[in-house]
Structures are given as C-alpha cells and as structure tokens.
Short mmCIF file of C-alpha atoms in Angstrom, two decimals:
data_model
loop_
_atom_site.label_atom_id
_atom_site.label_comp_id
_atom_site.label_asym_id
_atom_site.label_seq_id
_atom_site.Cartn_x
_atom_site.Cartn_y
_atom_site.Cartn_z
CA MET A 1 -5.39 -15.93 -2.75
CA ALA A 2 -3.31 -15.41 0.37
CA PRO A 3 -3.23 -12.18 2.40
CA GLN A 4 0.01 -10.19 2.37
CA ILE A 5 1.38 -8.16 5.26
CA SER A 6 3.49 -5.07 4.58
CA PRO A 7 4.91 -3.56 7.82
CA SER A 8 5.39 0.19 7.58
CA ILE A 9 8.81 1.47 8.56
CA LEU A 10 7.18 4.85 9.29
CA SER A 11 6.63 3.33 12.75
CA ALA A 12 10.15 1.86 12.99
CA ASP A 13 13.25 3.39 14.55
CA PHE A 14 14.78 5.42 11.70
CA ALA A 15 18.23 5.24 13.32
CA ARG A 16 18.16 1.44 13.04
CA LEU A 17 16.38 0.81 9.74
CA ALA A 18 18.44 -2.21 8.65
CA GLU A 19 17.78 -3.97 11.99
CA GLU A 20 14.12 -2.96 11.93
CA ALA A 21 13.82 -4.47 8.43
CA LYS A 22 15.35 -7.73 9.71
CA ALA A 23 12.92 -7.76 12.65
CA VAL A 24 10.03 -8.43 10.22
CA GLU A 25 11.73 -10.83 7.82
CA GLY A 26 8.64 -13.06 7.60
CA ALA A 27 6.64 -10.20 6.07
CA ASP A 28 5.69 -10.17 2.37
CA TRP A 29 6.79 -6.59 1.82
CA LEU A 30 8.42 -3.72 3.67
CA HIS A 31 6.25 -0.62 3.27
CA VAL A 32 8.30 2.55 2.79
CA ASP A 33 6.45 5.87 3.17
CA VAL A 34 8.04 8.63 1.11
CA MET A 35 6.70 12.08 2.08
CA ASP A 36 7.84 15.42 0.68
CA ASN A 37 6.22 17.96 3.05
CA HIS A 38 4.19 19.28 0.08
CA PHE A 39 1.62 16.63 -0.86
CA VAL A 40 1.40 15.75 2.85
CA PRO A 41 2.48 17.83 5.87
CA ASN A 42 5.37 15.58 6.80
CA LEU A 43 8.86 14.82 5.57
CA THR A 44 10.36 11.33 5.72
CA LEU A 45 12.93 9.82 3.38
CA GLY A 46 13.87 9.59 -0.28
CA VAL A 47 15.79 7.71 -2.96
CA PRO A 48 19.15 7.32 -1.11
CA VAL A 49 17.50 5.68 1.92
CA VAL A 50 15.46 3.35 -0.32
CA GLU A 51 18.65 2.40 -2.15
CA SER A 52 20.43 1.57 1.13
CA LEU A 53 17.42 -0.31 2.49
CA ALA A 54 17.12 -2.42 -0.67
CA LYS A 55 20.69 -3.60 -0.11
CA ALA A 56 20.10 -4.28 3.60
CA THR A 57 17.06 -6.58 3.31
CA ASP A 58 15.76 -9.45 1.18
CA THR A 59 12.17 -8.39 1.84
CA PRO A 60 10.88 -6.57 -1.27
CA LEU A 61 10.22 -2.87 -0.82
CA ASP A 62 6.74 -1.45 -1.31
CA CYS A 63 7.32 2.30 -1.79
CA HIS A 64 4.32 4.57 -1.18
CA LEU A 65 5.02 8.00 -2.67
CA MET A 66 3.06 10.73 -0.90
CA ILE A 67 4.73 13.38 -3.00
CA GLU A 68 4.04 15.99 -5.63
CA ALA A 69 5.20 15.30 -9.19
CA PRO A 70 5.30 11.47 -8.91
CA ASP A 71 5.47 11.36 -12.73
CA ARG A 72 8.96 12.75 -12.41
CA TRP A 73 10.18 10.88 -9.32
CA ALA A 74 8.49 7.46 -9.25
CA PRO A 75 10.78 5.79 -11.86
CA GLN A 76 13.81 6.65 -9.70
CA TYR A 77 12.38 4.53 -6.88
CA VAL A 78 12.26 1.51 -9.17
CA GLU A 79 15.89 2.16 -10.08
CA ALA A 80 16.69 2.45 -6.34
CA GLY A 81 15.41 -1.11 -5.84
CA ALA A 82 11.69 -0.91 -5.03
CA GLY A 83 9.64 -3.96 -6.06
CA SER A 84 6.38 -2.02 -6.00
CA VAL A 85 5.85 1.72 -6.39
CA THR A 86 2.61 3.47 -5.42
CA PHE A 87 1.78 6.98 -6.64
CA HIS A 88 -1.21 9.09 -5.60
CA VAL A 89 -3.73 9.69 -8.36
CA GLU A 90 -4.41 13.15 -6.89
CA ALA A 91 -0.78 14.12 -7.60
CA ALA A 92 -0.12 12.31 -10.89
CA THR A 93 -0.42 14.19 -14.18
CA ALA A 94 -0.59 11.11 -16.43
CA PRO A 95 -1.40 8.06 -14.28
CA VAL A 96 -1.60 5.55 -17.14
CA ARG A 97 1.71 6.63 -18.63
CA LEU A 98 3.31 6.56 -15.17
CA ALA A 99 1.96 3.08 -14.36
CA ARG A 100 3.30 1.80 -17.68
CA GLU A 101 6.70 3.36 -17.02
CA ILE A 102 6.92 1.78 -13.55
CA ARG A 103 6.02 -1.61 -15.02
CA ALA A 104 8.46 -1.20 -17.92
CA LYS A 105 11.26 -0.61 -15.42
CA GLY A 106 10.41 -3.89 -13.71
CA ALA A 107 8.33 -3.01 -10.63
CA ARG A 108 4.67 -3.47 -9.78
CA ALA A 109 2.64 -0.32 -10.47
CA SER A 110 0.21 0.81 -7.82
CA MET A 111 -2.15 3.77 -7.46
CA ALA A 112 -3.32 5.26 -4.16
CA LEU A 113 -6.51 7.13 -3.31
CA ARG A 114 -6.92 9.48 -0.36
CA PRO A 115 -10.04 8.90 1.78
CA ALA A 116 -12.10 11.55 -0.04
CA THR A 117 -11.14 10.38 -3.56
CA PRO A 118 -13.79 8.09 -5.09
CA ILE A 119 -12.75 4.96 -7.02
CA GLU A 120 -15.45 5.13 -9.70
CA PRO A 121 -13.82 7.77 -12.00
CA TYR A 122 -10.74 5.53 -12.26
CA GLU A 123 -12.48 2.27 -13.19
CA ASP A 124 -11.02 2.32 -16.71
CA LEU A 125 -7.46 2.65 -15.34
CA LEU A 126 -7.60 -0.53 -13.25
CA PRO A 127 -6.21 -2.88 -15.95
CA GLU A 128 -3.05 -0.72 -16.05
CA LEU A 129 -2.30 -1.42 -12.38
CA ASP A 130 -0.92 -4.26 -10.29
CA MET A 131 -2.28 -2.89 -7.02
CA LEU A 132 -4.69 -0.26 -5.79
CA LEU A 133 -4.21 1.37 -2.38
CA ILE A 134 -7.20 2.65 -0.44
CA MET A 135 -5.99 4.98 2.32
CA THR A 136 -7.91 4.26 5.52
CA VAL A 137 -6.56 7.43 7.19
CA GLU A 138 -5.50 10.81 5.79
CA PRO A 139 -1.96 10.29 4.49
CA GLY A 140 0.84 12.06 6.31
CA PHE A 141 1.34 10.62 9.77
CA GLY A 142 1.56 7.16 11.32
CA GLY A 143 -0.47 6.04 14.33
CA GLN A 144 -3.84 7.44 13.19
CA ALA A 145 -7.11 5.68 13.98
CA PHE A 146 -8.68 3.51 11.26
CA LEU A 147 -11.56 5.20 9.37
CA ASP A 148 -14.49 2.76 9.30
CA ILE A 149 -16.21 4.92 6.68
CA MET A 150 -13.68 3.55 4.14
CA LEU A 151 -15.08 -0.01 4.33
CA PRO A 152 -17.84 0.61 1.72
CA LYS A 153 -15.22 2.06 -0.65
CA ILE A 154 -13.07 -1.07 -0.21
CA ARG A 155 -16.16 -3.16 -1.05
CA ARG A 156 -16.98 -1.12 -4.16
CA THR A 157 -13.39 -1.31 -5.33
CA ARG A 158 -13.34 -5.09 -4.91
CA GLU A 159 -16.59 -5.31 -6.90
CA LEU A 160 -15.01 -3.34 -9.78
CA ILE A 161 -11.92 -5.58 -9.72
CA SER A 162 -14.15 -8.69 -9.86
CA LYS A 163 -16.36 -7.17 -12.58
CA HIS A 164 -13.33 -6.79 -14.86
CA GLY A 165 -11.81 -10.14 -13.84
CA LEU A 166 -8.54 -8.51 -12.84
CA GLU A 167 -5.64 -9.97 -10.85
CA LEU A 168 -5.35 -6.69 -8.98
CA TRP A 169 -4.16 -6.55 -5.38
CA LEU A 170 -6.19 -4.30 -3.08
CA GLN A 171 -4.11 -2.71 -0.33
CA VAL A 172 -5.27 -0.82 2.76
CA ASP A 173 -3.05 1.53 4.72
CA GLY A 174 -3.82 3.45 7.90
CA GLY A 175 -4.81 2.24 11.35
CA VAL A 176 -4.65 -1.42 10.27
CA SER A 177 -4.34 -3.49 13.44
CA ALA A 178 -5.71 -6.57 15.21
CA SER A 179 -8.96 -4.69 15.72
CA SER A 180 -9.51 -3.61 12.09
CA ILE A 181 -7.75 -6.11 9.80
CA GLU A 182 -10.62 -8.62 9.75
CA ARG A 183 -13.12 -5.98 8.62
CA CYS A 184 -10.74 -4.89 5.86
CA ALA A 185 -10.27 -8.46 4.66
CA GLU A 186 -14.00 -9.13 4.77
CA ALA A 187 -14.61 -5.98 2.69
CA GLY A 188 -12.16 -7.06 -0.02
CA ALA A 189 -8.60 -6.05 0.89
CA ASP A 190 -5.81 -8.61 0.50
CA VAL A 191 -2.65 -6.55 1.17
CA PHE A 192 -2.38 -4.92 4.59
CA VAL A 193 0.00 -2.16 5.64
CA ALA A 194 0.53 -2.16 9.40
CA GLY A 195 2.79 0.31 11.19
CA SER A 196 2.41 0.71 14.93
CA ALA A 197 0.54 -2.64 15.13
CA VAL A 198 3.82 -4.31 14.09
CA TYR A 199 6.61 -2.02 15.26
CA GLY A 200 4.82 -1.09 18.47
CA ALA A 201 4.69 -4.78 19.44
CA SER A 202 7.37 -6.40 21.62
CA ASP A 203 7.76 -9.09 18.93
CA PRO A 204 7.30 -7.48 15.47
CA ALA A 205 7.70 -10.79 13.57
CA GLY A 206 5.10 -12.38 15.85
CA ALA A 207 2.75 -9.45 15.21
CA VAL A 208 3.11 -10.02 11.44
CA ARG A 209 2.22 -13.71 11.85
CA ALA A 210 -0.78 -12.89 14.08
CA LEU A 211 -2.14 -10.29 11.63
CA ARG A 212 -1.70 -12.71 8.72
CA LYS A 213 -3.62 -15.38 10.64
CA GLN A 214 -6.50 -12.98 11.33
CA ALA A 215 -6.64 -11.89 7.69
CA GLU A 216 -6.57 -15.53 6.50
CA ALA A 217 -9.45 -16.45 8.80
CA SER A 218 -11.50 -13.49 7.62
CA MET A 219 -10.76 -14.09 3.93
CA ALA A 220 -11.71 -17.76 4.30
CA LYS A 221 -15.26 -16.60 5.07
CA ALA A 222 -15.35 -13.52 2.78
CA SER A 223 -18.13 -13.51 0.20
CA TRP A 224 -16.03 -11.60 -2.37
CA LEU A 225 -13.64 -14.56 -2.63
CA HIS A 226 -16.29 -17.23 -2.86
CA ASP A 227 -19.24 -15.76 -4.75
CA HIS A 228 -17.45 -15.27 -8.06
#
C-alpha cells in the first residue's frame, strides 16, 4: 500500500488554476474544495470550474463537497469529470444511496467527517465507500493548524477498516504538512491532502515528493500495516 498525495487547490492561485494544476503533476490527485457558504462559512467554486479543470489536467480530481444537499449535487461533479467525490455525512440525507449513485456514475465514493463527528455510528456504511475522509481541522478555510486530537480517531477508523477487511482508503485533510504527515501515516491514514504545505513551497512538485517520502517512511514502520 503506497501513500497518495492530493494537493489542495484551495491554497493555489485561483487566477492560474490550470498552471497550478500542472505545477503538481507528480501528485496522485488534485484536491478540489467545493464550498457553498452554507455548510461552511466560505465560498469557493462549483461545477463549471471542475469541468474546466478536468480538461486542463491529467491528474485525477478529488472533489471534496463542503456543501448542503450533497445528495442533489454530488452526481453532477462526477459528470463534470471528478474521479473521486467526497460528501459530508453531516449534510447527506441518504449516504448509502448517494455513495452508490456516485459509484454507479463511475467515480470513487468518499464520505467525510468533521472533527466532532464520531466514526463509530457509521461502521456499517464503510463497505459502501471507497474512501473515508477524517477532517483534521474544521472545514471551511485553508491554512489552519493540524488538530492532534484527531489522531486517536484516525487510529479507531483504521481499526474498523481492518476489522472488516476492507480496501478502503483513509484520507486526512487539514494542516497536513512536513510536521504532521508522519503522525497521520503512523495512525492509519494513507491519502494526504496538503494545501499550503505544497502551494506555499517554492517548488510545489518537490514538496509533493518530499511529503510522499515522509509518509512512505512512516508507513513502513506503522503497526497497522504490519500487524494484520
């Protein structure tokens, strides 16, 4: 199992998105934060921008919908070209039905949890998903500091994934940087969203490679990968 790095364009220059996407071409995914100013107190971009971005880059798009009514909107992001679509369980009316619809349209289905949302009530939903996203900051704004108190939740989530023998990716998003990525990997994460740690660097592609190297080194020693 290899770690995956998903640079967040929330930290990129929105006037130069196509170039910013090219600047991280070695990344596994391009993380696209969709915010509606209702579910979170910020407004970013929507379907038309995702559509344009999908045409401008070969890196698959990982769309994180921080919006109300994802049941209604999420399928449109698959149609716009997203390879993975993440909805928030706190906003979804019928998460299983939505995950199945996303998958049926040809994308990976992913569910996100805010910091205060526990994983345990959703254990039975895990087989319906391709990825689970643990937010390591409050969703809404880039550049926030990593919340260490999320590490036990990452561990518990990884234990549930292992218990059910699932091929489920575990993503972390929020304050992931050179100083926190190893702890995340050690706790059980294998997909890492990094915003300012990548786009704030003078060499974004180099930052992606460095983060991947750190995650690989940490996962090589991680008990969750080797004890099962």
